[in-house]
Amino acid sequence: MDTKLTLKLDKDVIEKAKEYAAKQKISLSWMFENYLRAIVSRENKKENFEEIEISDFVKSISLKNGGIPADFDYKKEYQEHLLEKYK
């Protein structure tokens, strides 16, 4: 359902936004609606992410908590993994 919205904005901003919308071949209303939709969507995702509980195991292997040692040789580890896998 579409609803009318009245905004007070700087005249120069409105003119530049209209020019931009015209170049993009979209309406100013469409552009503004989608901008607001993106902001709301981002906030919803952020809220949902904050609700996720991180397990102790994941916390223990995170880079913030020590994570992978600086001298970790991933090539060597991967080579050993492959040798073990294909025995």
Short mmCIF file of N, CA and C in Angstrom, two decimals:
data_model
loop_
_atom_site.label_atom_id
_atom_site.label_comp_id
_atom_site.label_asym_id
_atom_site.label_seq_id
_atom_site.Cartn_x
_atom_site.Cartn_y
_atom_site.Cartn_z
N MET A 1 0.84 -1.17 0.00
CA MET A 1 0.00 0.00 0.00
C MET A 1 0.89 1.24 0.00
N ASP A 2 0.69 2.11 -0.95
CA ASP A 2 1.46 3.34 -1.02
C ASP A 2 0.82 4.40 -0.13
N THR A 3 1.67 5.17 0.54
CA THR A 3 1.23 6.26 1.39
C THR A 3 2.06 7.48 1.06
N LYS A 4 1.43 8.61 1.06
CA LYS A 4 2.12 9.85 0.74
C LYS A 4 2.92 10.32 1.96
N LEU A 5 4.12 10.87 1.70
CA LEU A 5 5.00 11.36 2.74
C LEU A 5 5.49 12.74 2.34
N THR A 6 5.41 13.68 3.24
CA THR A 6 5.90 15.03 2.97
C THR A 6 7.17 15.25 3.77
N LEU A 7 8.22 15.70 3.09
CA LEU A 7 9.50 15.93 3.74
C LEU A 7 9.95 17.36 3.50
N LYS A 8 10.67 17.92 4.45
CA LYS A 8 11.31 19.22 4.26
C LYS A 8 12.80 18.96 4.10
N LEU A 9 13.32 19.27 2.91
CA LEU A 9 14.73 19.05 2.62
C LEU A 9 15.31 20.30 1.97
N ASP A 10 16.61 20.40 2.01
CA ASP A 10 17.30 21.49 1.35
C ASP A 10 17.00 21.46 -0.15
N LYS A 11 16.70 22.62 -0.72
CA LYS A 11 16.31 22.71 -2.13
C LYS A 11 17.40 22.17 -3.06
N ASP A 12 18.67 22.48 -2.77
CA ASP A 12 19.78 22.00 -3.60
C ASP A 12 19.88 20.48 -3.57
N VAL A 13 19.66 19.92 -2.41
CA VAL A 13 19.71 18.45 -2.29
C VAL A 13 18.61 17.83 -3.13
N ILE A 14 17.43 18.40 -3.07
CA ILE A 14 16.31 17.88 -3.86
C ILE A 14 16.62 17.95 -5.35
N GLU A 15 17.13 19.08 -5.80
CA GLU A 15 17.44 19.24 -7.22
C GLU A 15 18.50 18.24 -7.69
N LYS A 16 19.55 18.08 -6.89
CA LYS A 16 20.61 17.12 -7.25
C LYS A 16 20.07 15.69 -7.23
N ALA A 17 19.21 15.39 -6.27
CA ALA A 17 18.63 14.05 -6.20
C ALA A 17 17.72 13.80 -7.41
N LYS A 18 16.97 14.80 -7.83
CA LYS A 18 16.12 14.66 -9.02
C LYS A 18 16.96 14.42 -10.26
N GLU A 19 18.07 15.17 -10.38
CA GLU A 19 18.97 14.98 -11.53
C GLU A 19 19.55 13.57 -11.53
N TYR A 20 19.98 13.12 -10.37
CA TYR A 20 20.54 11.77 -10.26
C TYR A 20 19.50 10.73 -10.65
N ALA A 21 18.28 10.88 -10.11
CA ALA A 21 17.22 9.92 -10.40
C ALA A 21 16.90 9.91 -11.90
N ALA A 22 16.87 11.08 -12.51
CA ALA A 22 16.59 11.16 -13.95
C ALA A 22 17.67 10.45 -14.76
N LYS A 23 18.93 10.64 -14.38
CA LYS A 23 20.03 9.97 -15.07
C LYS A 23 19.94 8.46 -14.93
N GLN A 24 19.45 8.01 -13.78
CA GLN A 24 19.32 6.58 -13.52
C GLN A 24 18.03 6.01 -14.08
N LYS A 25 17.16 6.90 -14.59
CA LYS A 25 15.86 6.53 -15.13
C LYS A 25 14.98 5.86 -14.08
N ILE A 26 14.99 6.47 -12.89
CA ILE A 26 14.13 6.01 -11.79
C ILE A 26 13.45 7.23 -11.18
N SER A 27 12.41 7.00 -10.44
CA SER A 27 11.74 8.13 -9.78
C SER A 27 12.43 8.42 -8.45
N LEU A 28 12.28 9.65 -8.03
CA LEU A 28 12.84 10.04 -6.74
C LEU A 28 12.17 9.26 -5.61
N SER A 29 10.88 9.03 -5.75
CA SER A 29 10.15 8.25 -4.74
C SER A 29 10.71 6.83 -4.64
N TRP A 30 10.94 6.21 -5.80
CA TRP A 30 11.47 4.85 -5.82
C TRP A 30 12.86 4.82 -5.18
N MET A 31 13.69 5.81 -5.52
CA MET A 31 15.05 5.87 -4.99
C MET A 31 15.02 6.02 -3.46
N PHE A 32 14.18 6.92 -2.97
CA PHE A 32 14.10 7.17 -1.54
C PHE A 32 13.55 5.96 -0.80
N GLU A 33 12.51 5.34 -1.36
CA GLU A 33 11.91 4.16 -0.74
C GLU A 33 12.93 3.03 -0.62
N ASN A 34 13.69 2.80 -1.67
CA ASN A 34 14.67 1.73 -1.65
C ASN A 34 15.85 2.03 -0.73
N TYR A 35 16.19 3.31 -0.62
CA TYR A 35 17.23 3.69 0.34
C TYR A 35 16.75 3.37 1.77
N LEU A 36 15.53 3.77 2.08
CA LEU A 36 14.99 3.48 3.42
C LEU A 36 14.86 1.98 3.65
N ARG A 37 14.44 1.25 2.62
CA ARG A 37 14.32 -0.21 2.73
C ARG A 37 15.68 -0.83 3.06
N ALA A 38 16.74 -0.34 2.41
CA ALA A 38 18.08 -0.87 2.65
C ALA A 38 18.53 -0.60 4.09
N ILE A 39 18.25 0.59 4.58
CA ILE A 39 18.63 0.93 5.96
C ILE A 39 17.89 0.04 6.95
N VAL A 40 16.58 -0.11 6.77
CA VAL A 40 15.79 -0.93 7.68
C VAL A 40 16.25 -2.38 7.62
N SER A 41 16.52 -2.87 6.41
CA SER A 41 16.97 -4.24 6.24
C SER A 41 18.31 -4.46 6.95
N ARG A 42 19.22 -3.52 6.81
CA ARG A 42 20.54 -3.63 7.46
C ARG A 42 20.38 -3.67 8.97
N GLU A 43 19.50 -2.83 9.50
CA GLU A 43 19.26 -2.81 10.94
C GLU A 43 18.67 -4.13 11.41
N ASN A 44 17.72 -4.68 10.63
CA ASN A 44 17.13 -5.97 11.01
C ASN A 44 18.18 -7.07 11.01
N LYS A 45 19.07 -7.06 10.02
CA LYS A 45 20.12 -8.07 9.97
C LYS A 45 21.05 -7.92 11.16
N LYS A 46 21.38 -6.67 11.52
CA LYS A 46 22.26 -6.41 12.65
C LYS A 46 21.61 -6.91 13.94
N GLU A 47 20.32 -6.63 14.11
CA GLU A 47 19.61 -7.10 15.30
C GLU A 47 19.58 -8.62 15.36
N ASN A 48 19.32 -9.26 14.23
CA ASN A 48 19.29 -10.72 14.20
C ASN A 48 20.66 -11.30 14.51
N PHE A 49 21.71 -10.65 14.01
CA PHE A 49 23.06 -11.13 14.25
C PHE A 49 23.40 -11.03 15.73
N GLU A 50 22.97 -9.94 16.37
CA GLU A 50 23.27 -9.76 17.79
C GLU A 50 22.57 -10.81 18.65
N GLU A 51 21.48 -11.40 18.13
CA GLU A 51 20.75 -12.41 18.88
C GLU A 51 21.44 -13.78 18.84
N ILE A 52 22.36 -13.97 17.88
CA ILE A 52 23.03 -15.25 17.73
C ILE A 52 24.06 -15.42 18.84
N GLU A 53 23.98 -16.53 19.53
CA GLU A 53 24.94 -16.81 20.60
C GLU A 53 26.12 -17.57 20.02
N ILE A 54 27.30 -17.08 20.29
CA ILE A 54 28.52 -17.72 19.78
C ILE A 54 28.97 -18.76 20.80
N SER A 55 29.22 -19.97 20.31
CA SER A 55 29.59 -21.05 21.21
C SER A 55 30.98 -20.82 21.80
N ASP A 56 31.23 -21.47 22.92
CA ASP A 56 32.54 -21.35 23.57
C ASP A 56 33.65 -21.86 22.66
N PHE A 57 33.36 -22.90 21.88
CA PHE A 57 34.37 -23.44 20.97
C PHE A 57 34.78 -22.40 19.94
N VAL A 58 33.79 -21.75 19.33
CA VAL A 58 34.10 -20.73 18.32
C VAL A 58 34.86 -19.58 18.96
N LYS A 59 34.45 -19.18 20.15
CA LYS A 59 35.18 -18.12 20.85
C LYS A 59 36.63 -18.53 21.10
N SER A 60 36.84 -19.79 21.42
CA SER A 60 38.20 -20.25 21.74
C SER A 60 39.12 -20.25 20.53
N ILE A 61 38.56 -20.38 19.32
CA ILE A 61 39.43 -20.42 18.14
C ILE A 61 39.43 -19.09 17.38
N SER A 62 38.74 -18.10 17.90
CA SER A 62 38.70 -16.81 17.20
C SER A 62 40.05 -16.12 17.30
N LEU A 63 40.36 -15.29 16.32
CA LEU A 63 41.63 -14.57 16.29
C LEU A 63 41.76 -13.64 17.48
N LYS A 64 40.64 -13.11 17.97
CA LYS A 64 40.67 -12.20 19.11
C LYS A 64 41.21 -12.89 20.35
N ASN A 65 40.93 -14.16 20.48
CA ASN A 65 41.30 -14.90 21.68
C ASN A 65 42.53 -15.77 21.47
N GLY A 66 43.41 -15.38 20.63
CA GLY A 66 44.62 -16.17 20.41
C GLY A 66 44.63 -16.80 19.06
N GLY A 67 43.55 -17.49 18.71
CA GLY A 67 43.36 -18.06 17.39
C GLY A 67 44.56 -18.81 16.84
N ILE A 68 44.89 -18.55 15.59
CA ILE A 68 45.96 -19.25 14.90
C ILE A 68 47.29 -18.61 15.28
N PRO A 69 48.25 -19.41 15.72
CA PRO A 69 49.55 -18.85 16.08
C PRO A 69 50.25 -18.22 14.88
N ALA A 70 51.07 -17.22 15.12
CA ALA A 70 51.76 -16.50 14.06
C ALA A 70 52.67 -17.43 13.25
N ASP A 71 53.23 -18.47 13.90
CA ASP A 71 54.16 -19.35 13.20
C ASP A 71 53.48 -20.58 12.59
N PHE A 72 52.16 -20.56 12.48
CA PHE A 72 51.41 -21.68 11.92
C PHE A 72 51.76 -21.84 10.45
N ASP A 73 52.20 -23.05 10.05
CA ASP A 73 52.57 -23.33 8.66
C ASP A 73 51.43 -24.10 8.01
N TYR A 74 50.52 -23.36 7.38
CA TYR A 74 49.34 -24.00 6.82
C TYR A 74 49.68 -24.93 5.66
N LYS A 75 50.74 -24.60 4.90
CA LYS A 75 51.13 -25.48 3.79
C LYS A 75 51.57 -26.85 4.31
N LYS A 76 52.37 -26.82 5.36
CA LYS A 76 52.85 -28.07 5.96
C LYS A 76 51.67 -28.86 6.53
N GLU A 77 50.78 -28.19 7.23
CA GLU A 77 49.62 -28.85 7.81
C GLU A 77 48.74 -29.46 6.72
N TYR A 78 48.55 -28.72 5.64
CA TYR A 78 47.72 -29.21 4.55
C TYR A 78 48.39 -30.41 3.88
N GLN A 79 49.69 -30.35 3.70
CA GLN A 79 50.43 -31.47 3.10
C GLN A 79 50.29 -32.72 3.97
N GLU A 80 50.45 -32.55 5.28
CA GLU A 80 50.28 -33.68 6.18
C GLU A 80 48.86 -34.23 6.14
N HIS A 81 47.90 -33.34 6.03
CA HIS A 81 46.50 -33.76 5.91
C HIS A 81 46.30 -34.62 4.67
N LEU A 82 46.85 -34.17 3.55
CA LEU A 82 46.70 -34.92 2.29
C LEU A 82 47.41 -36.26 2.35
N LEU A 83 48.60 -36.30 2.93
CA LEU A 83 49.33 -37.56 3.06
C LEU A 83 48.52 -38.55 3.90
N GLU A 84 47.94 -38.08 4.96
CA GLU A 84 47.12 -38.93 5.83
C GLU A 84 45.85 -39.39 5.10
N LYS A 85 45.26 -38.48 4.38
CA LYS A 85 44.00 -38.77 3.68
C LYS A 85 44.19 -39.83 2.61
N TYR A 86 45.27 -39.78 1.87
CA TYR A 86 45.45 -40.67 0.74
C TYR A 86 46.42 -41.83 1.02
N LYS A 87 46.55 -42.24 2.26
CA LYS A 87 47.37 -43.41 2.61
C LYS A 87 46.74 -44.66 2.09
#
